Every structure is written in structure tokens, then in C-alpha cells.
mmCIF file of C-alpha atoms in Angstrom:
data_model
loop_
_atom_site.group_PDB
_atom_site.id
_atom_site.type_symbol
_atom_site.label_atom_id
_atom_site.label_comp_id
_atom_site.label_asym_id
_atom_site.label_seq_id
_atom_site.Cartn_x
_atom_site.Cartn_y
_atom_site.Cartn_z
ATOM 1 C CA UNK A 1 -56.382 269.330 -128.577
ATOM 2 C CA UNK A 2 -59.649 268.793 -130.443
ATOM 3 C CA UNK A 3 -59.794 266.595 -133.508
ATOM 4 C CA UNK A 4 -60.844 269.689 -135.506
ATOM 5 C CA UNK A 5 -57.696 271.556 -134.502
ATOM 6 C CA UNK A 6 -55.580 268.481 -135.180
ATOM 7 C CA UNK A 7 -57.136 268.093 -138.640
ATOM 8 C CA UNK A 8 -56.411 271.721 -139.528
ATOM 9 C CA UNK A 9 -52.810 271.437 -138.366
ATOM 10 C CA UNK A 10 -52.316 268.319 -140.461
ATOM 11 C CA UNK A 11 -53.905 269.972 -143.487
ATOM 12 C CA UNK A 12 -51.629 272.985 -143.211
ATOM 13 C CA UNK A 13 -48.664 270.621 -142.866
ATOM 14 C CA UNK A 14 -49.604 268.749 -146.030
ATOM 15 C CA UNK A 15 -50.417 265.518 -144.189
ATOM 16 C CA UNK A 16 -53.477 264.749 -146.253
ATOM 17 C CA UNK A 17 -53.970 261.111 -145.219
ATOM 18 C CA UNK A 18 -53.679 262.002 -141.546
ATOM 19 C CA UNK A 19 -56.034 264.928 -142.090
ATOM 20 C CA UNK A 20 -58.712 262.650 -143.526
ATOM 21 C CA UNK A 21 -58.524 260.403 -140.468
ATOM 22 C CA UNK A 22 -58.672 263.330 -138.036
ATOM 23 C CA UNK A 23 -61.531 264.883 -140.006
ATOM 24 C CA UNK A 24 -63.584 261.718 -139.605
ATOM 25 C CA UNK A 25 -62.745 261.625 -135.902
ATOM 26 C CA UNK A 26 -63.871 265.230 -135.579
ATOM 27 C CA UNK A 27 -67.180 264.370 -137.240
ATOM 28 C CA UNK A 28 -67.679 261.537 -134.769
ATOM 29 C CA UNK A 29 -66.494 263.211 -131.569
ATOM 30 C CA UNK A 30 -66.228 267.025 -131.640
ATOM 31 C CA UNK A 31 -68.956 269.399 -130.471
ATOM 32 C CA UNK A 32 -71.286 271.044 -132.933
ATOM 33 C CA UNK A 33 -69.668 274.448 -132.320
ATOM 34 C CA UNK A 34 -66.212 273.060 -133.097
ATOM 35 C CA UNK A 35 -67.522 271.403 -136.255
ATOM 36 C CA UNK A 36 -69.160 274.616 -137.392
ATOM 37 C CA UNK A 37 -65.882 276.502 -136.947
ATOM 38 C CA UNK A 38 -64.014 273.725 -138.758
ATOM 39 C CA UNK A 39 -66.430 273.987 -141.671
ATOM 40 C CA UNK A 40 -65.829 277.731 -141.934
ATOM 41 C CA UNK A 41 -62.045 277.271 -141.825
ATOM 42 C CA UNK A 42 -62.108 274.534 -144.454
ATOM 43 C CA UNK A 43 -64.295 276.652 -146.734
ATOM 44 C CA UNK A 44 -61.886 279.577 -146.481
ATOM 45 C CA UNK A 45 -59.024 277.211 -147.410
ATOM 46 C CA UNK A 46 -60.885 275.953 -150.480
ATOM 47 C CA UNK A 47 -61.907 272.549 -149.142
ATOM 48 C CA UNK A 48 -65.621 273.161 -149.670
ATOM 49 C CA UNK A 49 -66.473 269.466 -150.076
ATOM 50 C CA UNK A 50 -65.434 268.819 -146.476
ATOM 51 C CA UNK A 51 -67.364 271.912 -145.343
ATOM 52 C CA UNK A 52 -70.422 270.565 -147.101
ATOM 53 C CA UNK A 53 -70.102 267.237 -145.284
ATOM 54 C CA UNK A 54 -70.097 269.045 -141.923
ATOM 55 C CA UNK A 55 -72.998 271.361 -142.769
ATOM 56 C CA UNK A 56 -75.128 268.473 -144.003
ATOM 57 C CA UNK A 57 -74.434 266.550 -140.785
ATOM 58 C CA UNK A 58 -75.409 269.583 -138.708
ATOM 59 C CA UNK A 59 -78.473 270.287 -140.854
ATOM 60 C CA UNK A 60 -79.858 266.824 -140.165
ATOM 61 C CA UNK A 61 -79.591 267.635 -136.466
ATOM 62 C CA UNK A 62 -80.844 271.239 -136.781
ATOM 63 C CA UNK A 63 -83.236 271.295 -139.760
ATOM 64 C CA UNK A 64 -84.667 274.673 -138.726
ATOM 65 C CA UNK A 65 -81.307 276.472 -138.625
ATOM 66 C CA UNK A 66 -81.553 279.097 -141.389
ATOM 67 C CA UNK A 67 -77.838 279.869 -141.237
ATOM 68 C CA UNK A 68 -77.051 276.291 -142.207
ATOM 69 C CA UNK A 69 -79.546 276.474 -145.086
ATOM 70 C CA UNK A 70 -77.795 279.536 -146.456
ATOM 71 C CA UNK A 71 -74.344 277.988 -146.018
ATOM 72 C CA UNK A 72 -75.483 274.906 -147.895
ATOM 73 C CA UNK A 73 -77.013 277.128 -150.588
ATOM 74 C CA UNK A 74 -73.689 278.937 -151.065
ATOM 75 C CA UNK A 75 -71.859 275.638 -151.396
ATOM 76 C CA UNK A 76 -74.458 274.411 -153.899
ATOM 77 C CA UNK A 77 -73.925 277.585 -155.967
ATOM 78 C CA UNK A 78 -70.173 276.998 -155.931
ATOM 79 C CA UNK A 79 -70.871 273.491 -157.217
ATOM 80 C CA UNK A 80 -73.181 274.794 -160.001
ATOM 81 C CA UNK A 81 -76.210 273.187 -158.391
ATOM 82 C CA UNK A 82 -78.488 276.209 -158.675
ATOM 83 C CA UNK A 83 -81.776 274.358 -158.176
ATOM 84 C CA UNK A 84 -80.481 272.839 -154.970
ATOM 85 C CA UNK A 85 -79.349 276.268 -153.778
ATOM 86 C CA UNK A 86 -82.739 277.817 -154.505
ATOM 87 C CA UNK A 87 -84.424 275.006 -152.617
ATOM 88 C CA UNK A 88 -82.397 275.809 -149.483
ATOM 89 C CA UNK A 89 -82.985 279.560 -149.853
ATOM 90 C CA UNK A 90 -86.726 279.133 -150.317
ATOM 91 C CA UNK A 91 -86.866 277.517 -146.880
ATOM 92 C CA UNK A 92 -85.739 280.762 -145.173
ATOM 93 C CA UNK A 93 -88.878 282.674 -144.187
ATOM 94 C CA UNK A 94 -89.192 286.468 -144.357
ATOM 95 C CA UNK A 95 -89.398 286.745 -140.546
ATOM 96 C CA UNK A 96 -86.074 284.967 -140.041
ATOM 97 C CA UNK A 97 -83.046 286.828 -138.700
ATOM 98 C CA UNK A 98 -81.153 285.328 -141.647
ATOM 99 C CA UNK A 99 -83.644 286.503 -144.290
ATOM 100 C CA UNK A 100 -81.586 289.522 -145.418
ATOM 101 C CA UNK A 101 -78.547 287.311 -145.869
ATOM 102 C CA UNK A 102 -80.625 284.853 -147.879
ATOM 103 C CA UNK A 103 -81.722 287.711 -150.169
ATOM 104 C CA UNK A 104 -78.082 288.643 -150.775
ATOM 105 C CA UNK A 105 -77.139 285.076 -151.684
ATOM 106 C CA UNK A 106 -80.193 284.761 -153.935
ATOM 107 C CA UNK A 107 -79.276 288.033 -155.679
ATOM 108 C CA UNK A 108 -75.807 286.680 -156.463
ATOM 109 C CA UNK A 109 -77.302 283.485 -157.808
ATOM 110 C CA UNK A 110 -79.803 285.221 -160.081
ATOM 111 C CA UNK A 111 -77.096 287.577 -161.355
ATOM 112 C CA UNK A 112 -74.880 284.668 -162.374
ATOM 113 C CA UNK A 113 -77.877 283.261 -164.252
ATOM 114 C CA UNK A 114 -78.325 286.540 -166.113
ATOM 115 C CA UNK A 115 -81.653 287.240 -164.381
ATOM 116 C CA UNK A 116 -80.689 290.807 -163.532
ATOM 117 C CA UNK A 117 -84.160 292.152 -162.816
ATOM 118 C CA UNK A 118 -84.830 289.531 -160.148
ATOM 119 C CA UNK A 119 -81.336 290.015 -158.721
ATOM 120 C CA UNK A 120 -81.971 293.747 -158.376
ATOM 121 C CA UNK A 121 -85.336 293.107 -156.702
ATOM 122 C CA UNK A 122 -83.672 290.890 -154.098
ATOM 123 C CA UNK A 123 -81.022 293.501 -153.327
ATOM 124 C CA UNK A 124 -83.554 296.325 -153.100
ATOM 125 C CA UNK A 125 -85.665 294.254 -150.732
ATOM 126 C CA UNK A 126 -82.601 293.628 -148.574
ATOM 127 C CA UNK A 127 -81.794 297.350 -148.578
ATOM 128 C CA UNK A 128 -85.354 298.193 -147.545
ATOM 129 C CA UNK A 129 -85.119 295.804 -144.605
ATOM 130 C CA UNK A 130 -81.638 296.972 -143.554
ATOM 131 C CA UNK A 131 -81.106 300.460 -145.030
ATOM 132 C CA UNK A 132 -78.038 301.260 -142.951
ATOM 133 C CA UNK A 133 -76.072 298.120 -143.782
ATOM 134 C CA UNK A 134 -72.964 299.097 -145.746
ATOM 135 C CA UNK A 135 -72.528 295.574 -147.101
ATOM 136 C CA UNK A 136 -75.924 295.832 -148.808
ATOM 137 C CA UNK A 137 -75.143 299.262 -150.262
ATOM 138 C CA UNK A 138 -71.880 297.850 -151.558
ATOM 139 C CA UNK A 139 -73.550 294.788 -153.089
ATOM 140 C CA UNK A 140 -76.124 296.980 -154.810
ATOM 141 C CA UNK A 141 -73.438 299.390 -156.033
ATOM 142 C CA UNK A 142 -71.428 296.488 -157.463
ATOM 143 C CA UNK A 143 -74.555 295.118 -159.122
ATOM 144 C CA UNK A 144 -75.204 298.443 -160.851
ATOM 145 C CA UNK A 145 -71.517 298.793 -161.771
ATOM 146 C CA UNK A 146 -71.443 295.302 -163.301
ATOM 147 C CA UNK A 147 -74.657 295.919 -165.249
ATOM 148 C CA UNK A 148 -73.343 299.312 -166.457
ATOM 149 C CA UNK A 149 -75.981 301.349 -164.610
ATOM 150 C CA UNK A 150 -73.294 303.749 -163.512
ATOM 151 C CA UNK A 151 -75.504 306.621 -162.374
ATOM 152 C CA UNK A 152 -77.138 304.483 -159.690
ATOM 153 C CA UNK A 153 -73.783 302.996 -158.749
ATOM 154 C CA UNK A 154 -72.315 306.467 -158.253
ATOM 155 C CA UNK A 155 -74.903 307.436 -155.630
ATOM 156 C CA UNK A 156 -74.180 304.306 -153.606
ATOM 157 C CA UNK A 157 -70.393 304.556 -153.855
ATOM 158 C CA UNK A 158 -70.594 308.216 -152.813
ATOM 159 C CA UNK A 159 -72.724 307.271 -149.805
ATOM 160 C CA UNK A 160 -70.154 304.711 -148.695
ATOM 161 C CA UNK A 161 -67.152 306.966 -149.280
ATOM 162 C CA UNK A 162 -68.634 309.951 -147.473
ATOM 163 C CA UNK A 163 -69.315 307.709 -144.476
ATOM 164 C CA UNK A 164 -65.615 306.818 -144.404
ATOM 165 C CA UNK A 165 -65.658 303.462 -146.202
ATOM 166 C CA UNK A 166 -62.992 303.530 -148.912
ATOM 167 C CA UNK A 167 -62.624 299.779 -149.498
ATOM 168 C CA UNK A 168 -64.815 296.690 -149.165
ATOM 169 C CA UNK A 169 -64.057 293.086 -150.088
ATOM 170 C CA UNK A 170 -60.701 294.221 -151.512
ATOM 171 C CA UNK A 171 -62.523 296.632 -153.869
ATOM 172 C CA UNK A 172 -61.278 300.229 -153.963
ATOM 173 C CA UNK A 173 -64.432 302.351 -153.884
ATOM 174 C CA UNK A 174 -62.637 305.520 -154.972
ATOM 175 C CA UNK A 175 -61.515 303.650 -158.073
ATOM 176 C CA UNK A 176 -65.033 302.400 -158.726
ATOM 177 C CA UNK A 177 -66.434 305.910 -158.394
ATOM 178 C CA UNK A 178 -63.856 307.383 -160.759
ATOM 179 C CA UNK A 179 -64.476 304.718 -163.383
ATOM 180 C CA UNK A 180 -68.250 305.186 -163.060
ATOM 181 C CA UNK A 181 -67.969 308.926 -163.671
ATOM 182 C CA UNK A 182 -65.737 308.282 -166.688
ATOM 183 C CA UNK A 183 -68.199 305.793 -168.147
ATOM 184 C CA UNK A 184 -71.024 308.374 -168.158
ATOM 185 C CA UNK A 185 -68.800 311.067 -169.646
ATOM 186 C CA UNK A 186 -68.285 313.148 -166.513
ATOM 187 C CA UNK A 187 -64.547 313.313 -167.011
ATOM 188 C CA UNK A 188 -63.845 316.275 -164.745
ATOM 189 C CA UNK A 189 -65.353 314.415 -161.785
ATOM 190 C CA UNK A 190 -63.726 311.156 -162.851
ATOM 191 C CA UNK A 191 -60.212 312.542 -162.957
ATOM 192 C CA UNK A 192 -60.503 313.896 -159.428
ATOM 193 C CA UNK A 193 -61.033 310.379 -158.083
ATOM 194 C CA UNK A 194 -58.805 308.428 -160.479
ATOM 195 C CA UNK A 195 -55.810 310.618 -159.715
ATOM 196 C CA UNK A 196 -56.158 309.742 -156.020
ATOM 197 C CA UNK A 197 -55.348 306.092 -156.685
ATOM 198 C CA UNK A 198 -51.726 305.172 -156.181
ATOM 199 C CA UNK A 199 -50.185 303.677 -159.362
ATOM 200 C CA UNK A 200 -49.218 300.541 -157.462
ATOM 201 C CA UNK A 201 -52.898 299.927 -156.706
ATOM 202 C CA UNK A 202 -54.062 300.345 -160.296
ATOM 203 C CA UNK A 203 -54.898 297.374 -162.465
ATOM 204 C CA UNK A 204 -54.847 297.622 -166.254
ATOM 205 C CA UNK A 205 -58.521 298.564 -166.566
ATOM 206 C CA UNK A 206 -58.155 301.478 -164.172
ATOM 207 C CA UNK A 207 -54.970 302.640 -165.892
ATOM 208 C CA UNK A 208 -56.902 302.634 -169.144
ATOM 209 C CA UNK A 209 -59.766 304.631 -167.601
ATOM 210 C CA UNK A 210 -57.293 307.227 -166.304
ATOM 211 C CA UNK A 211 -55.620 307.572 -169.700
ATOM 212 C CA UNK A 212 -58.965 307.577 -171.502
ATOM 213 C CA UNK A 213 -60.228 310.324 -169.200
ATOM 214 C CA UNK A 214 -57.182 312.489 -169.934
ATOM 215 C CA UNK A 215 -57.818 311.846 -173.632
ATOM 216 C CA UNK A 216 -61.423 313.000 -173.385
ATOM 217 C CA UNK A 217 -60.357 316.081 -171.453
ATOM 218 C CA UNK A 218 -57.992 316.816 -174.382
ATOM 219 C CA UNK A 219 -54.989 316.627 -172.083
ATOM 220 C CA UNK A 220 -53.093 314.684 -174.694
ATOM 221 C CA UNK A 221 -49.633 314.873 -173.133
ATOM 222 C CA UNK A 222 -50.970 313.327 -169.918
ATOM 223 C CA UNK A 223 -52.956 310.812 -171.959
ATOM 224 C CA UNK A 224 -49.821 309.725 -173.826
ATOM 225 C CA UNK A 225 -47.918 309.287 -170.579
ATOM 226 C CA UNK A 226 -50.773 307.262 -169.038
ATOM 227 C CA UNK A 227 -51.311 305.092 -172.137
ATOM 228 C CA UNK A 228 -47.573 304.432 -172.386
ATOM 229 C CA UNK A 229 -47.506 303.467 -168.711
ATOM 230 C CA UNK A 230 -50.292 300.973 -169.388
ATOM 231 C CA UNK A 231 -48.461 299.698 -172.472
ATOM 232 C CA UNK A 232 -45.259 299.184 -170.492
ATOM 233 C CA UNK A 233 -47.028 297.245 -167.735
ATOM 234 C CA UNK A 234 -49.473 295.345 -169.954
ATOM 235 C CA UNK A 235 -48.503 295.455 -173.658
ATOM 236 C CA UNK A 236 -51.267 292.973 -174.528
ATOM 237 C CA UNK A 237 -53.962 295.531 -173.595
ATOM 238 C CA UNK A 238 -54.693 296.175 -177.273
ATOM 239 C CA UNK A 239 -57.481 298.742 -176.761
ATOM 240 C CA UNK A 240 -54.912 301.342 -175.730
ATOM 241 C CA UNK A 241 -53.123 301.605 -179.081
ATOM 242 C CA UNK A 242 -55.773 303.455 -181.156
ATOM 243 C CA UNK A 243 -56.155 306.035 -178.375
ATOM 244 C CA UNK A 244 -52.404 306.397 -177.922
ATOM 245 C CA UNK A 245 -52.107 306.944 -181.665
ATOM 246 C CA UNK A 246 -54.960 309.471 -181.667
ATOM 247 C CA UNK A 247 -53.291 311.352 -178.814
ATOM 248 C CA UNK A 248 -50.200 311.763 -180.984
ATOM 249 C CA UNK A 249 -52.381 312.804 -183.941
ATOM 250 C CA UNK A 250 -54.032 315.532 -181.873
ATOM 251 C CA UNK A 251 -50.572 316.889 -181.082
ATOM 252 C CA UNK A 252 -49.737 316.730 -184.816
ATOM 253 C CA UNK A 253 -47.098 314.066 -184.199
ATOM 254 C CA UNK A 254 -48.247 311.821 -187.036
ATOM 255 C CA UNK A 255 -45.048 309.796 -187.388
ATOM 256 C CA UNK A 256 -45.230 308.815 -183.716
ATOM 257 C CA UNK A 257 -48.918 308.022 -184.151
ATOM 258 C CA UNK A 258 -48.129 305.673 -187.013
ATOM 259 C CA UNK A 259 -45.414 303.988 -184.975
ATOM 260 C CA UNK A 260 -47.818 303.538 -182.029
ATOM 261 C CA UNK A 261 -50.583 301.985 -184.110
ATOM 262 C CA UNK A 262 -48.103 299.705 -185.868
ATOM 263 C CA UNK A 263 -47.048 298.514 -182.431
ATOM 264 C CA UNK A 264 -50.734 297.772 -181.776
ATOM 265 C CA UNK A 265 -50.880 295.697 -184.956
ATOM 266 C CA UNK A 266 -47.963 293.593 -183.748
ATOM 267 C CA UNK A 267 -49.856 292.927 -180.498
ATOM 268 C CA UNK A 268 -53.325 292.192 -181.891
ATOM 269 C CA UNK A 269 -53.568 291.265 -185.560
ATOM 270 C CA UNK A 270 -57.247 290.313 -185.339
ATOM 271 C CA UNK A 271 -58.619 293.644 -184.105
ATOM 272 C CA UNK A 272 -60.180 295.304 -187.147
ATOM 273 C CA UNK A 273 -60.352 298.684 -185.397
ATOM 274 C CA UNK A 274 -56.594 298.753 -185.026
ATOM 275 C CA UNK A 275 -56.218 298.099 -188.763
ATOM 276 C CA UNK A 276 -58.792 300.822 -189.457
ATOM 277 C CA UNK A 277 -56.948 303.347 -187.333
ATOM 278 C CA UNK A 278 -53.676 302.310 -188.945
ATOM 279 C CA UNK A 279 -55.157 302.974 -192.371
ATOM 280 C CA UNK A 280 -56.434 306.402 -191.356
ATOM 281 C CA UNK A 281 -53.122 307.445 -189.846
ATOM 282 C CA UNK A 282 -51.170 306.142 -192.848
ATOM 283 C CA UNK A 283 -53.312 308.428 -195.020
ATOM 284 C CA UNK A 284 -52.421 311.375 -192.765
ATOM 285 C CA UNK A 285 -48.760 310.454 -193.201
ATOM 286 C CA UNK A 286 -49.217 310.393 -197.015
ATOM 287 C CA UNK A 287 -48.455 306.684 -197.036
ATOM 288 C CA UNK A 288 -51.211 305.789 -199.501
ATOM 289 C CA UNK A 289 -50.043 302.284 -200.353
ATOM 290 C CA UNK A 290 -49.611 301.459 -196.679
ATOM 291 C CA UNK A 291 -53.083 302.814 -195.961
ATOM 292 C CA UNK A 292 -54.549 300.532 -198.627
ATOM 293 C CA UNK A 293 -52.747 297.535 -197.139
ATOM 294 C CA UNK A 294 -54.085 298.248 -193.666
ATOM 295 C CA UNK A 295 -57.654 298.969 -194.770
ATOM 296 C CA UNK A 296 -57.789 295.808 -196.882
ATOM 297 C CA UNK A 297 -56.629 293.780 -193.906
ATOM 298 C CA UNK A 298 -59.281 295.338 -191.678
ATOM 299 C CA UNK A 299 -61.954 294.611 -194.292
ATOM 300 C CA UNK A 300 -60.725 291.033 -194.591
ATOM 301 C CA UNK A 301 -61.137 290.543 -190.826
ATOM 302 C CA UNK A 302 -64.505 292.319 -190.597
ATOM 303 C CA UNK A 303 -66.181 292.430 -194.026
ATOM 304 C CA UNK A 304 -69.433 293.772 -192.530
ATOM 305 C CA UNK A 305 -67.800 296.744 -190.804
ATOM 306 C CA UNK A 306 -69.260 299.712 -192.681
ATOM 307 C CA UNK A 307 -66.662 302.216 -191.454
ATOM 308 C CA UNK A 308 -63.788 300.203 -192.858
ATOM 309 C CA UNK A 309 -65.734 299.447 -196.034
ATOM 310 C CA UNK A 310 -66.368 303.167 -196.558
ATOM 311 C CA UNK A 311 -62.733 304.118 -195.944
ATOM 312 C CA UNK A 312 -61.555 301.470 -198.393
ATOM 313 C CA UNK A 313 -64.096 302.576 -200.985
ATOM 314 C CA UNK A 314 -63.012 306.199 -200.543
ATOM 315 C CA UNK A 315 -59.404 305.161 -201.118
ATOM 316 C CA UNK A 316 -60.274 303.468 -204.410
ATOM 317 C CA UNK A 317 -62.327 306.448 -205.616
ATOM 318 C CA UNK A 318 -59.743 309.081 -204.623
ATOM 319 C CA UNK A 319 -57.065 307.054 -206.418
ATOM 320 C CA UNK A 320 -59.339 306.567 -209.469
ATOM 321 C CA UNK A 321 -59.337 302.798 -209.133
ATOM 322 C CA UNK A 322 -62.998 302.613 -210.072
ATOM 323 C CA UNK A 323 -63.053 298.987 -211.150
ATOM 324 C CA UNK A 324 -61.608 297.928 -207.800
ATOM 325 C CA UNK A 325 -64.306 299.954 -206.055
ATOM 326 C CA UNK A 326 -67.021 298.233 -208.070
ATOM 327 C CA UNK A 327 -65.567 294.835 -207.178
ATOM 328 C CA UNK A 328 -65.622 295.899 -203.522
ATOM 329 C CA UNK A 329 -69.153 297.324 -203.449
ATOM 330 C CA UNK A 330 -71.211 295.472 -206.036
ATOM 331 C CA UNK A 331 -73.743 293.370 -204.210
ATOM 332 C CA UNK A 332 -73.366 295.259 -200.938
ATOM 333 C CA UNK A 333 -76.813 296.800 -201.224
ATOM 334 C CA UNK A 334 -78.335 293.356 -201.470
ATOM 335 C CA UNK A 335 -77.273 292.740 -197.867
ATOM 336 C CA UNK A 336 -77.179 296.184 -196.245
ATOM 337 C CA UNK A 337 -79.431 299.203 -195.899
ATOM 338 C CA UNK A 338 -78.514 301.673 -198.650
ATOM 339 C CA UNK A 339 -75.699 303.979 -197.552
ATOM 340 C CA UNK A 340 -75.754 307.334 -199.356
ATOM 341 C CA UNK A 341 -71.999 307.835 -199.258
ATOM 342 C CA UNK A 342 -71.307 304.406 -200.762
ATOM 343 C CA UNK A 343 -74.046 304.949 -203.347
ATOM 344 C CA UNK A 344 -72.229 308.144 -204.351
ATOM 345 C CA UNK A 345 -68.958 306.215 -204.646
ATOM 346 C CA UNK A 346 -70.715 303.642 -206.797
ATOM 347 C CA UNK A 347 -72.194 306.396 -208.974
ATOM 348 C CA UNK A 348 -68.746 307.857 -209.594
ATOM 349 C CA UNK A 349 -67.304 304.429 -210.312
ATOM 350 C CA UNK A 350 -70.034 303.449 -212.785
ATOM 351 C CA UNK A 351 -69.788 306.879 -214.403
ATOM 352 C CA UNK A 352 -66.046 306.530 -214.919
ATOM 353 C CA UNK A 353 -66.334 302.970 -216.254
ATOM 354 C CA UNK A 354 -69.018 303.956 -218.775
ATOM 355 C CA UNK A 355 -72.153 302.439 -217.192
ATOM 356 C CA UNK A 356 -74.439 305.495 -217.362
ATOM 357 C CA UNK A 357 -77.600 303.653 -216.343
ATOM 358 C CA UNK A 358 -76.175 302.274 -213.091
ATOM 359 C CA UNK A 359 -74.434 305.568 -212.390
ATOM 360 C CA UNK A 360 -77.775 307.419 -212.650
ATOM 361 C CA UNK A 361 -79.458 304.890 -210.356
ATOM 362 C CA UNK A 362 -76.825 305.400 -207.676
ATOM 363 C CA UNK A 363 -76.866 309.176 -207.996
ATOM 364 C CA UNK A 364 -80.591 309.014 -207.229
ATOM 365 C CA UNK A 365 -79.984 306.701 -204.271
ATOM 366 C CA UNK A 366 -77.328 309.025 -202.887
ATOM 367 C CA UNK A 367 -79.546 312.084 -203.363
ATOM 368 C CA UNK A 368 -81.868 310.858 -200.612
ATOM 369 C CA UNK A 369 -79.319 312.023 -198.036
ATOM 370 C CA UNK A 370 -76.825 314.180 -199.940
ATOM 371 C CA UNK A 371 -79.175 316.772 -201.440
ATOM 372 C CA UNK A 372 -77.513 319.476 -199.328
ATOM 373 C CA UNK A 373 -73.939 318.421 -200.171
ATOM 374 C CA UNK A 374 -72.442 320.893 -202.700
ATOM 375 C CA UNK A 375 -69.785 318.498 -204.003
ATOM 376 C CA UNK A 376 -72.374 315.815 -204.676
ATOM 377 C CA UNK A 377 -74.798 318.257 -206.321
ATOM 378 C CA UNK A 378 -72.101 319.618 -208.634
ATOM 379 C CA UNK A 379 -70.941 316.140 -209.639
ATOM 380 C CA UNK A 380 -74.537 315.053 -210.278
ATOM 381 C CA UNK A 381 -75.198 318.171 -212.364
ATOM 382 C CA UNK A 382 -72.159 317.538 -214.552
ATOM 383 C CA UNK A 383 -73.002 313.855 -214.867
ATOM 384 C CA UNK A 384 -76.540 314.516 -216.104
ATOM 385 C CA UNK A 385 -75.272 317.251 -218.450
ATOM 386 C CA UNK A 386 -72.821 314.797 -219.977
ATOM 387 C CA UNK A 387 -75.531 312.119 -220.124
ATOM 388 C CA UNK A 388 -77.848 314.463 -221.994
ATOM 389 C CA UNK A 389 -80.604 314.589 -219.349
ATOM 390 C CA UNK A 390 -81.498 318.290 -219.013
ATOM 391 C CA UNK A 391 -84.367 317.859 -216.538
ATOM 392 C CA UNK A 392 -82.166 316.082 -214.016
ATOM 393 C CA UNK A 393 -79.297 318.464 -214.763
ATOM 394 C CA UNK A 394 -81.547 321.475 -214.061
ATOM 395 C CA UNK A 395 -82.845 319.936 -210.803
ATOM 396 C CA UNK A 396 -79.402 319.356 -209.311
ATOM 397 C CA UNK A 397 -77.980 322.607 -210.680
ATOM 398 C CA UNK A 398 -80.712 324.670 -208.985
ATOM 399 C CA UNK A 399 -80.090 322.945 -205.639
ATOM 400 C CA UNK A 400 -76.380 323.553 -206.018
ATOM 401 C CA UNK A 401 -76.749 327.272 -206.760
ATOM 402 C CA UNK A 402 -79.085 327.690 -203.818
ATOM 403 C CA UNK A 403 -76.178 326.590 -201.628
ATOM 404 C CA UNK A 404 -73.241 328.027 -203.640
ATOM 405 C CA UNK A 405 -74.639 331.076 -205.472
ATOM 406 C CA UNK A 406 -71.256 332.522 -206.401
ATOM 407 C CA UNK A 407 -69.939 329.680 -208.603
ATOM 408 C CA UNK A 408 -69.396 331.460 -211.949
ATOM 409 C CA UNK A 409 -69.090 328.261 -213.991
ATOM 410 C CA UNK A 410 -72.334 326.822 -212.642
ATOM 411 C CA UNK A 411 -74.170 330.163 -212.935
ATOM 412 C CA UNK A 412 -73.213 330.233 -216.602
ATOM 413 C CA UNK A 413 -74.801 326.809 -217.032
ATOM 414 C CA UNK A 414 -77.964 328.125 -215.378
ATOM 415 C CA UNK A 415 -78.014 331.094 -217.741
ATOM 416 C CA UNK A 416 -78.024 328.643 -220.643
ATOM 417 C CA UNK A 417 -81.256 327.165 -219.289
ATOM 418 C CA UNK A 418 -82.820 330.559 -218.807
#
């Protein structure tokens, strides 16, 4: 029995001290081929430091062996020694039999560094040199999938699947293809692949993609079933709850929607979008006070979220709590681009709290985008009439009647001008 074999047996038996002795004896006595195999075995078992010792010993003896350079580069990457890895890889020339492999390792390294353009260049060069290698197609497909370039990923996954390769490196390619189609909005194609995956082989992300695809296809019953399956297997997957709730809403099952989103709140109390959805659904359920509670909580978590801010402002205005709306919005326009809808809410709030000057200013701000909104134009007309500003009143009244010519009350006002 070789010392290498003895060392492996001792390692598997948990005899660490004996293993260390046999490992040293292997270094001193075993053939280079046995040592190389030992290094590979140790690396696969997670003992990369011992593998590195062997490869460095062999590299001193065979400094021109490009395979050893790449092995040492991979170990350096695992040890976060990127410069050392690049040094080894740079020593592999383009005419080497190992050059394609070196490009693949370099691509992985550059991707981990966030240098995606260089990583892609390395992979494309490898593909050009070995266009029929499935492992390169797979690596390039995974690169595009990871960097969200799903259209390019789809072509590569399709090429692999049609050639009969359904799985590589424990990655289900059918799953990848289905998710890629879903991510670019091709839900009909996506569902055809996602439904092929056995439930036992689905992780939480794929379960979500399946449910999300049903949702986008407006198959809400199937979406509910799929989202609930995800919830049962992974209740902490908080992104599911707004969509589960919306599925119930689309089936006009508002009470169940409210229950679902409340369950989401109990799981993730720091997700402002869950609070936002909870507020919206509470409004549908005519639970106004509950809606206010949820929207205020969402605004507290994410004060810069304009959707939540707008919903909360709308609540105050619709419930005639104009002072609260002013407290909420005053100063907002010092930090944000002017939002016409919020300017309109401010105009109404200033108008109803007696500040005619600020109300007029915000009506003008809102008019930049709401000049074709009949409700806004009518409110502005009545405001300027009450404020005694006939020129402004006439301007907004004319725009209103151009859109709503049959409003008897407003036509009567126009007749007064004429």
C-alpha cells in the first residue's frame, strides 16, 4: 500500500495525527503520479492546504507544467489571493493545451471581482477556441444568467438542452431556461419548462418563479396554490406575500388577501412593500384606520418611498385631515423633484386650511402634469373663483369644458364670463 493510500484511509477514519505522518511520508517517497492523485483527492475532501503543498512541490520539479499552474491558481483563488492566481494564469501561453482551461479559471476570478466585461471576454475567447465544448457553453450561460442577461443565456441553455444535456454541475438546465424566460416576460414559454420540474427538485427561488409566472398569466388559482406551497415549505420567503395577496384580490377575495398580507407582516416587519400592500388591501376592505396604521409604518421604514408617501397623503386628503397632510408633505419638495399628484394634495390641504397663497402656488405646480385631468381642472376652477381670480378661473374652466363639455354647472359659469 502506498503512503498516499494509507494517508487517505487514515483521514477517512479520523486518524488525523497518523494522517499527517503518512502525508509527509508520501511527500518523501511516493511517485509524482501518486502525489498528483492524492492532491486531487484531498482537494475534493476540502483539505486544500495539503493539496497546495503537493502542487507546489511538483511545480518546483515541473515548472513548465501548465496544469499545475492552473491548479495552483485555483487554490490561490480559494484562499483570496487573487494576484497570486493571476500570476500563475499569466504564465499559461495561448498555444498551450491548457490555455482554454486557464481562460475559464480567469473568467471565474474576474467575475468574483465584479469585472464582468473582462470575464465575458475570457469566456467568449474560450468558446471561440473550443466551440463544441458543452462545459464552456454552460459556463457562458451561467455567466449571462448571473448577470441578468437572460436573452443570451436562453440561447445557450437551449443549445445544451436540445443536444440532450439536461443537467451540469448539479444545475438543472430546464429550470434555468424556465426562469430565464420568466425574467424577460415570456411567461407562456417559461411555464412550459417550469412545469416540467418535479416539486421535489424545486428550491424556493424556482417555486417563486413558477408561482409568479402563473400570476402574470392571470391564472390566479394556480398562482395561489403555488405561492401557498412556497409559503408552507419556506415561510420566511417574504417576497411571496404581496403576490399571494394580489392573487386573492384579483379573485375578489379581499378578506383572504388581507389575511395573507398580515401573515407577511408577521414574517418580515422591515419590508416596506409589505406594509404598502397591506395598506392598499385594508382600504379595499374598508378598514380605513387599519390602512392608515399600515401606511404610516411603511413610511416610517422607508420615508423616501414616493409610492407609500403618496398613498399616505391620499389617505389624509380623502379623510379631510389636511393639517396632517401638510405635516407629512411640507418640506418634501426641498428634497425631491416636484410630484404633480402631491402638489395637488398640498394645494387642497392649503386651500382647506386657509392658506390661499400656498394653495395657488401648488395648483400651478400640479398643472404642469395634470392639465388634462378633469377632477383637477374643476377643483382649480372653483378654487380660483372662490379666491377672486377670474383670469385663472377662466383658464382652468375653459380647459375643463374642452374635456367635459356637458357639465351644466360649469357651462353656466362659462356663460357668466361670456
